[in-house]
Amino acid sequence: MAPEIEVVTDDDGRVVAPQWLARAEGVHRQLRPDLPADYAGRLERIFANGGRMVVATVGAAVAGVAMWRLIENTYEGRRLYVDDLVVDDSARSQGIGKTLFDWLEAQSRILDCDVLALDSGVQRSGAHKFYFREGMSIPAFCFRKIVK
């Protein structure tokens, strides 16, 4: 069965498909195990600040999750930034990630973005191979300082 994309939030960050949000948590935690116990509460705050979510489904199961947002900055212009892109461990190499990535790329064109961007931890070499295969490059270093 081919994966399908389900939109979880609308353009204003309202959850329009709460059933998919609830089912997404287990897959999302495979990438972000340190999300707080109040998963829905954390995501509600993220959605209120511009975050959006879509899921890739196979039947009634969530097989992949993408969190994204629009950002406009001085060095790239309008960008669709992907916070999280994760595929269920049991569904890897079945086209789920490609389906999500293709949807995100199409959405970036629809929204007249100049760039589709994401950050990926240095330890995620398998994900990096996928991103390179999808035509992404590494244009800069990302620096950060923990302040809390």
XYZ file of C-alpha atoms in Angstrom:
148
model
C 0.000 0.000 0.000
C 1.438 3.392 -1.019
C 1.858 6.032 1.694
C -0.502 8.986 1.740
C 0.096 12.457 3.155
C -2.320 13.709 5.806
C -2.219 17.361 6.849
C -2.406 17.676 10.633
C -2.367 21.496 10.945
C -3.809 24.232 8.765
C -2.029 27.419 7.657
C -2.917 29.085 10.953
C -1.461 26.287 13.068
C -4.807 24.836 14.118
C -4.914 21.061 14.465
C -7.375 19.885 11.832
C -6.697 16.158 12.225
C -6.290 15.359 15.947
C -6.467 11.620 15.266
C -3.220 11.819 13.236
C -1.537 14.029 15.825
C -2.203 11.415 18.510
C -0.915 8.595 16.291
C 2.216 10.554 15.307
C 3.732 10.690 18.777
C 5.354 7.242 18.796
C 7.064 7.779 15.442
C 8.067 11.355 16.306
C 9.710 10.170 19.539
C 11.971 7.857 17.520
C 13.764 11.026 16.389
C 13.030 13.183 19.438
C 12.946 10.893 22.512
C 13.435 13.862 24.836
C 10.124 15.498 23.935
C 8.225 16.188 27.159
C 5.539 13.858 28.467
C 2.980 16.492 27.445
C 3.611 15.923 23.732
C 0.371 17.574 22.624
C 1.077 20.621 24.810
C 4.574 21.085 23.389
C 3.299 20.774 19.826
C 0.466 23.195 20.521
C 3.062 25.824 21.463
C 5.132 25.006 18.372
C 2.053 25.289 16.145
C 1.174 28.635 17.764
C 4.642 29.873 16.749
C 4.401 28.859 13.091
C 5.142 25.143 13.175
C 3.140 22.828 10.922
C 2.816 19.054 10.723
C 2.043 16.477 8.087
C 2.210 12.728 8.438
C 2.699 9.916 5.968
C 0.194 7.165 6.600
C -0.163 3.588 5.516
C -3.709 2.542 6.253
C -4.525 3.691 9.788
C -0.872 3.877 10.892
C 1.485 6.843 10.897
C 4.659 5.769 9.098
C 6.392 9.157 8.982
C 6.216 12.661 10.446
C 7.346 16.029 9.105
C 7.349 19.241 11.134
C 7.964 22.401 9.114
C 7.577 26.176 9.081
C 8.039 29.206 6.844
C 10.929 31.548 7.597
C 12.060 34.633 5.756
C 15.590 35.859 6.303
C 18.208 38.151 4.781
C 20.531 35.547 3.305
C 18.131 33.117 1.609
C 14.812 34.862 1.265
C 11.722 32.761 1.889
C 12.488 29.243 3.100
C 10.459 26.228 4.018
C 12.399 24.944 7.013
C 11.947 21.339 8.110
C 12.213 20.983 11.894
C 11.803 17.201 11.881
C 11.587 14.511 9.221
C 11.339 10.995 10.614
C 10.211 7.623 9.298
C 9.163 4.786 11.579
C 12.091 2.404 12.068
C 9.932 -0.487 10.840
C 9.023 1.362 7.609
C 12.442 2.559 6.420
C 13.440 2.108 2.765
C 9.801 1.796 1.662
C 9.373 5.233 0.103
C 7.906 6.950 3.172
C 10.713 9.508 3.502
C 10.656 10.181 -0.237
C 6.888 10.746 -0.107
C 7.278 13.238 2.745
C 10.238 14.968 1.118
C 8.463 15.270 -2.238
C 5.413 16.784 -0.470
C 7.631 19.294 1.374
C 9.399 20.248 -1.853
C 6.078 20.697 -3.662
C 4.775 22.777 -0.755
C 7.867 24.984 -0.897
C 7.118 25.692 -4.564
C 3.422 26.348 -3.883
C 4.397 28.815 -1.134
C 6.891 30.565 -3.442
C 9.904 29.671 -1.311
C 13.447 30.217 -2.511
C 14.882 27.385 -0.424
C 13.910 24.089 1.216
C 16.182 23.664 4.244
C 16.766 21.482 7.279
C 19.419 20.740 9.859
C 20.518 17.178 10.547
C 22.624 15.914 13.426
C 26.157 14.916 12.470
C 25.513 11.361 13.693
C 22.665 10.737 11.212
C 24.741 9.486 8.284
C 21.895 7.402 6.848
C 19.685 10.482 6.714
C 22.498 12.456 5.092
C 22.758 9.932 2.267
C 19.024 10.363 1.682
C 19.270 14.178 1.687
C 22.187 14.152 -0.758
C 20.256 11.757 -3.011
C 17.345 14.233 -2.938
C 19.610 17.024 -4.207
C 20.379 18.803 -0.953
C 23.795 20.264 -0.159
C 25.631 21.550 2.912
C 26.069 25.302 2.356
C 27.152 26.355 5.869
C 28.066 25.322 9.384
C 25.419 25.635 12.093
C 26.723 27.094 15.362
C 24.883 27.176 18.644
C 25.461 27.789 22.315
C 23.296 26.245 25.010
C 22.037 29.094 27.220
C 19.844 27.223 29.627
